[in-house]
Coordinates of C-alpha atoms and ligand atoms in Angstrom, one line a residue:
M1 CA 9.6 -8.8 12.4
D2 CA 7.6 -6.3 14.4
T3 CA 3.9 -6.7 14.4
V4 CA 1.0 -4.4 14.9
R5 CA -2.8 -4.5 15.5
L6 CA -4.5 -3.8 12.2
G7 CA -6.9 -1.2 13.5
K8 CA -10.5 -2.2 14.1
T9 CA -10.0 -5.5 12.3
N10 CA -8.0 -6.7 15.4
L11 CA -5.8 -8.8 13.1
E12 CA -2.2 -9.0 14.2
V13 CA 0.0 -8.3 11.1
S14 CA 3.6 -7.7 10.3
V15 CA 4.6 -4.0 10.0
A16 CA 6.0 -4.8 6.5
G17 CA 3.4 -6.0 3.9
L18 CA 4.2 -7.5 0.5
G19 CA 2.7 -5.4 -2.3
C20 CA 2.2 -7.6 -5.4
G21 CA 1.4 -4.6 -7.7
G22 CA 3.1 -1.3 -8.3
H23 CA 5.7 -1.0 -11.1
S24 CA 7.2 -4.4 -10.3
R25 CA 4.3 -6.8 -9.9
L26 CA 6.6 -9.3 -8.2
G27 CA 9.0 -8.9 -11.0
Q28 CA 6.4 -9.8 -13.7
T29 CA 6.7 -6.4 -15.3
H30 CA 10.4 -7.1 -15.9
G31 CA 10.0 -10.6 -17.2
A32 CA 10.3 -12.7 -14.1
T33 CA 9.1 -16.3 -14.4
E34 CA 6.1 -17.5 -12.4
A35 CA 8.5 -19.6 -10.3
E36 CA 10.7 -16.5 -9.5
S37 CA 7.7 -14.5 -8.4
I38 CA 6.4 -17.3 -6.3
A39 CA 9.8 -17.5 -4.6
V40 CA 9.5 -13.8 -3.7
V41 CA 6.2 -14.4 -2.0
Q42 CA 7.5 -17.4 -0.1
R43 CA 10.6 -15.6 1.0
A44 CA 8.4 -12.8 2.3
L45 CA 6.5 -15.4 4.4
D46 CA 9.7 -16.9 5.6
L47 CA 10.9 -13.4 6.7
G48 CA 7.7 -13.0 8.8
I49 CA 5.5 -11.0 6.5
N50 CA 2.0 -12.1 6.9
L51 CA 0.1 -9.4 5.0
I52 CA 0.0 -9.9 1.3
D53 CA -1.7 -7.3 -0.9
T54 CA -2.7 -8.1 -4.5
A55 CA -5.5 -7.0 -6.9
R56 CA -7.3 -8.4 -9.9
A57 CA -5.7 -5.7 -12.0
Y58 CA -2.1 -6.7 -11.1
G59 CA -2.3 -10.1 -12.7
T60 CA -0.5 -11.6 -9.7
E61 CA -3.4 -13.3 -7.9
E62 CA -2.7 -16.8 -9.3
I63 CA 1.0 -16.4 -8.3
V64 CA -0.1 -15.5 -4.8
G65 CA -2.5 -18.4 -4.7
K66 CA 0.2 -20.9 -5.6
A67 CA 2.7 -19.3 -3.2
I68 CA 0.5 -19.5 -0.2
K69 CA -1.0 -23.0 -0.9
G70 CA -0.9 -24.9 2.4
R71 CA -0.3 -21.7 4.4
R72 CA -3.5 -19.8 3.7
H73 CA -4.5 -19.5 7.3
D74 CA -1.1 -17.9 8.2
V75 CA -1.7 -15.1 5.8
V76 CA -3.8 -11.9 5.9
L77 CA -4.8 -11.7 2.3
S78 CA -6.1 -8.6 0.5
T79 CA -7.2 -8.2 -3.0
K80 CA -9.1 -5.4 -4.9
A81 CA -11.7 -4.7 -7.5
L82 CA -11.8 -1.7 -9.9
L83 CA -15.0 0.2 -10.2
D84 CA -16.7 1.1 -13.5
T85 CA -15.9 -2.3 -15.1
E86 CA -18.2 -4.8 -16.7
D87 CA -18.1 -7.0 -13.6
S88 CA -20.0 -6.3 -10.5
L89 CA -18.0 -6.4 -7.2
T90 CA -19.5 -9.8 -6.5
A91 CA -18.4 -11.2 -9.9
S92 CA -14.9 -9.6 -9.5
L93 CA -14.4 -11.1 -6.1
D94 CA -15.6 -14.5 -7.2
K95 CA -13.0 -14.5 -10.0
S96 CA -10.3 -13.3 -7.5
L97 CA -11.2 -16.1 -5.0
K98 CA -10.8 -18.7 -7.8
R99 CA -7.4 -17.3 -8.9
L100 CA -6.3 -17.1 -5.3
G101 CA -7.4 -20.7 -4.5
T102 CA -9.4 -19.6 -1.4
D103 CA -13.0 -19.1 -0.4
Y104 CA -12.5 -15.8 1.4
V105 CA -10.2 -12.8 1.5
D106 CA -9.4 -11.0 4.8
V107 CA -9.5 -7.5 3.3
F108 CA -11.3 -6.5 0.1
F109 CA -10.5 -3.1 -1.4
L110 CA -12.3 -0.9 -3.8
H111 CA -9.3 -0.2 -6.0
G112 CA -7.9 3.3 -6.8
V113 CA -11.2 5.1 -6.3
T114 CA -11.5 8.7 -7.5
L115 CA -13.6 11.4 -5.8
D116 CA -16.0 11.4 -8.8
Q117 CA -16.4 7.6 -8.6
Y118 CA -17.0 7.6 -4.9
Q119 CA -19.6 10.3 -5.1
R120 CA -21.4 8.5 -8.0
I121 CA -21.4 5.0 -6.8
G122 CA -19.9 4.8 -3.3
P123 CA -23.1 4.1 -1.4
D124 CA -24.2 1.3 -3.8
C125 CA -20.8 -0.3 -3.4
I126 CA -21.1 -0.3 0.4
A127 CA -24.3 -2.2 0.3
E128 CA -22.8 -4.9 -2.0
L129 CA -19.7 -5.2 0.1
L130 CA -21.8 -5.7 3.2
A131 CA -23.7 -8.5 1.5
L132 CA -20.4 -10.1 0.5
R133 CA -19.2 -9.9 4.1
D134 CA -22.5 -11.5 5.3
A135 CA -21.9 -14.3 2.8
G136 CA -18.4 -14.9 4.3
K137 CA -16.5 -14.1 1.1
L138 CA -14.7 -11.1 2.6
R139 CA -13.9 -10.2 6.2
H140 CA -13.1 -6.5 6.2
L141 CA -14.2 -3.6 4.0
A142 CA -11.4 -1.4 2.5
I143 CA -10.8 1.3 0.0
S144 CA -7.7 2.6 -1.7
E145 CA -7.2 6.0 -3.3
R146 CA -6.0 6.7 -6.8
F147 CA -2.9 8.5 -5.5
A148 CA -1.3 9.1 -8.8
D149 CA -4.2 11.4 -9.8
D150 CA -5.2 12.4 -6.2
A151 CA -2.0 13.2 -4.5
G152 CA -3.8 15.7 -2.2
H153 CA -6.3 13.0 -0.9
A154 CA -9.6 14.5 -2.1
M155 CA -11.5 11.2 -2.0
L156 CA -10.6 9.5 1.3
P157 CA -11.9 12.1 3.7
I158 CA -15.3 11.9 1.9
A159 CA -15.3 8.1 2.0
L160 CA -14.3 8.0 5.6
A161 CA -17.3 10.2 6.5
D162 CA -19.4 7.1 5.7
A163 CA -17.8 5.4 8.7
C164 CA -18.0 1.8 7.2
W165 CA -14.3 1.2 6.3
D166 CA -12.0 -1.1 8.3
V167 CA -8.8 -0.5 6.2
V168 CA -7.6 2.2 3.8
M169 CA -4.6 2.3 1.5
V170 CA -2.9 5.7 1.4
G171 CA -0.1 7.3 -0.6
F172 CA 2.5 8.6 1.9
S173 CA 6.2 9.3 1.5
I174 CA 9.0 11.7 2.2
L175 CA 8.1 13.5 -1.0
N176 CA 4.4 14.0 -0.1
P177 CA 3.5 13.7 3.6
S178 CA 0.1 15.5 3.1
A179 CA -1.8 12.4 4.5
R180 CA -0.4 13.4 7.9
T181 CA -3.0 16.3 8.2
R182 CA -5.7 15.2 5.7
V183 CA -6.2 11.5 6.4
F184 CA -4.4 10.1 9.5
P185 CA -6.3 12.3 12.0
I186 CA -9.6 10.8 10.7
T187 CA -8.4 7.2 10.5
T188 CA -6.9 7.4 14.0
E189 CA -10.1 8.8 15.4
Q190 CA -12.1 5.9 13.7
D191 CA -9.5 3.2 14.4
V192 CA -9.3 2.5 10.7
A193 CA -6.1 0.7 9.7
V194 CA -3.7 2.4 7.3
L195 CA -1.6 0.6 4.7
V196 CA 1.0 2.8 3.1
M197 CA 1.7 2.7 -0.6
F198 CA 4.2 4.8 -2.6
A199 CA 6.6 4.8 0.3
V200 CA 9.4 4.3 -2.3
R201 CA 7.8 3.8 -5.7
K202 CA 9.8 5.2 -8.6
A203 CA 11.5 8.5 -7.7
L204 CA 12.8 7.3 -4.4
S205 CA 14.2 4.0 -5.9
S206 CA 16.0 5.7 -8.8
P207 CA 18.6 8.4 -8.4
D208 CA 18.0 10.0 -11.9
E209 CA 14.2 10.2 -11.3
L210 CA 14.8 11.6 -7.8
H211 CA 17.1 14.3 -9.0
K212 CA 14.5 15.5 -11.6
V213 CA 11.8 15.6 -8.9
L214 CA 14.1 17.5 -6.4
A215 CA 15.2 20.0 -9.0
S216 CA 11.5 20.9 -9.6
V217 CA 10.4 21.0 -6.0
A218 CA 13.3 21.9 -3.8
H219 CA 15.3 23.6 -6.5
R220 CA 18.3 21.5 -5.6
E221 CA 19.1 18.1 -7.1
D222 CA 21.1 17.1 -4.0
A223 CA 18.5 18.2 -1.4
L224 CA 18.2 14.6 -0.1
D225 CA 21.8 13.6 -0.3
F226 CA 22.1 13.8 3.5
L227 CA 20.0 10.7 3.8
V228 CA 22.7 8.6 2.1
D229 CA 20.6 5.4 1.7
I230 CA 17.4 6.9 0.3
V231 CA 15.4 3.7 0.1
D232 CA 16.2 2.7 3.7
A233 CA 15.2 6.2 4.9
A234 CA 12.0 6.3 2.9
Y235 CA 10.7 3.0 4.4
R236 CA 11.7 4.1 7.9
F237 CA 10.0 7.4 7.4
A238 CA 6.7 5.7 6.4
R239 CA 6.9 3.1 9.1
H240 CA 7.3 5.4 12.1
E241 CA 4.8 8.0 11.1
P242 CA 2.1 8.1 13.8
G243 CA -1.1 6.9 12.1
T244 CA 0.5 4.4 9.7
D245 CA 0.2 0.6 10.5
V246 CA 1.7 -1.4 7.6
V247 CA 4.2 -0.2 5.0
L248 CA 3.8 -2.1 1.7
T249 CA 7.0 -3.0 -0.2
G250 CA 6.7 -4.1 -3.8
T251 CA 9.6 -5.9 -5.5
G252 CA 10.5 -8.8 -7.8
N253 CA 14.0 -8.9 -6.2
V254 CA 14.7 -11.1 -3.2
A255 CA 17.7 -9.1 -2.1
H256 CA 15.6 -5.9 -2.3
L257 CA 12.9 -7.6 -0.2
E258 CA 15.3 -8.6 2.5
S259 CA 16.9 -5.2 2.8
N260 CA 13.5 -3.5 2.7
V261 CA 12.2 -5.7 5.5
E262 CA 15.3 -4.8 7.6
S263 CA 14.7 -1.1 6.9
I264 CA 11.0 -1.2 7.9
N265 CA 12.1 -2.9 11.2
R266 CA 14.8 -0.3 12.0
R267 CA 14.6 2.5 14.4
P268 CA 13.1 5.9 13.4
L269 CA 15.1 8.5 11.4
S270 CA 16.8 11.0 13.7
G271 CA 14.9 14.1 14.8
A272 CA 17.4 16.3 12.9
Y273 CA 16.7 14.4 9.7
L274 CA 12.9 14.5 10.2
A275 CA 13.2 18.3 10.8
R276 CA 15.1 18.8 7.5
L277 CA 12.5 16.7 5.6
E278 CA 9.7 18.7 7.2
T279 CA 11.3 22.0 6.0
L280 CA 11.6 20.6 2.5
F281 CA 8.3 18.9 1.9
R282 CA 5.8 19.9 4.5
N283 CA 3.6 21.8 2.0
V284 CA 3.9 19.3 -0.8
D285 CA 0.6 17.8 -1.8
T286 CA 1.0 17.2 -5.6
L287 CA 4.0 14.9 -5.9
T288 CA 3.6 11.2 -6.1
G289 CA 7.1 10.1 -7.1
N290 CA 5.4 7.8 -9.6
Ligands
NAP1 N1 -4.3 2.5 -5.6 C1 -3.8 1.3 -5.2 O1 -4.6 0.5 -4.7 C2 -2.3 1.0 -5.3 C3 -1.5 1.8 -6.1 C4 -0.1 1.5 -6.1 C5 0.4 0.5 -5.3 N2 -0.4 -0.2 -4.5 C6 0.1 -1.3 -3.6 O2 1.2 -0.8 -2.9 C7 2.3 -1.7 -3.1 C8 3.6 -0.9 -2.9 O3 4.0 -0.4 -4.1 P1 4.7 0.9 -4.6 O4 4.9 0.7 -6.0 O5 3.8 2.0 -4.2 O6 6.0 1.2 -3.9 P2 7.2 0.4 -3.4 O7 6.9 -1.0 -3.2 O8 7.7 1.1 -2.2 O9 8.3 0.5 -4.5 C9 8.5 -0.4 -5.4 C10 9.5 0.0 -6.6 O10 10.8 0.3 -6.0 C11 11.7 -0.8 -6.5 N3 12.5 -1.2 -5.3 C12 12.0 -1.8 -4.2 N4 12.9 -2.0 -3.3 C13 14.1 -1.5 -3.8 C14 15.4 -1.4 -3.3 N5 15.8 -1.9 -2.1 N6 16.3 -0.8 -4.1 C15 16.0 -0.3 -5.3 N7 14.8 -0.4 -5.8 C16 13.8 -1.0 -5.0 C17 10.9 -1.9 -7.0 O11 11.5 -2.5 -8.1 P3 12.3 -3.9 -8.0 O12 11.4 -5.0 -8.4 O13 13.5 -3.8 -8.9 O14 12.8 -4.1 -6.6 C18 9.6 -1.2 -7.5 O15 9.7 -0.7 -8.8 C19 2.0 -2.3 -4.5 O16 2.7 -3.5 -4.7 C20 0.5 -2.5 -4.4 O17 0.3 -3.7 -3.7 C21 -1.8 0.0 -4.5

């Protein structure tokens, strides 16, 4: 497993991170048992993944807590809190810590923040997060965008102007590389770490969905057939983009996990393939592949 410095946090993490949300939620969405989902997390650790991303909203924190019991200090653990809920950030984090069976998280995200939310309550959130950091309940401040509704990254550049974030989570994929010009120059300049979400998601993991998307954007259903193994290409594309640090992979399937980890550790796509992708998708800032 290749590792990387996680920006200004200075943590050393695996280039593949385990995402415990997304459509799969460690297989919970498709009826996996708790034991099966725990086995996915433990296999990820055995493969050398040391960054695990969950969230209160995913309903997988307890599973993660059980899976990492006895190995907490080998793991860089992140969780998240939604804004505009009954709970304060403090109350939400306290509940997450209890479910995770730990007394701190390494990275704590404001979850899926819209531009409107950030402009309304961002500054208040920062003060509360700093107090939680002082209290030792979180180590690093982080924010994720609501990519499904903000595929052109309106929120993150505004948030990054406050220069208080250690880590961001960004939607980035073959189908929508717009973070390359709108987000990564800022994060690189500030040494803010980037976790990639939506590298594969739905369209890139399902041929029927992909064909629909390609018919609408590239006017040719077979526009990506040259890649042969689309999932492999999609993870390698995200991994080797300058400005990305960790690529999240979300699955309830151990065989998928193993092959995704291999892909994320493979060499970059060829220059010829990257040039073809650039021609097809360089101006796309509305697709999410969700
Ligand atoms: N705003 C936010 O904060 C936010 C939003 C979205 C996601 N996230 C985070 O990002 C993580 C990554 O999630 P993602 O959903 O964006 O994308 P992803 O992990 O790249 O894609 C996951 C989807 O593709 C399927 N899949 C995975 N590997 C496959 C393979 N080798 N072959 C075929 N299908 C495969 C999975 O289903 P199977 O179970 O069948 O493998 C799952 O439905 C999430 O888990 C979460 O931690 C955060």
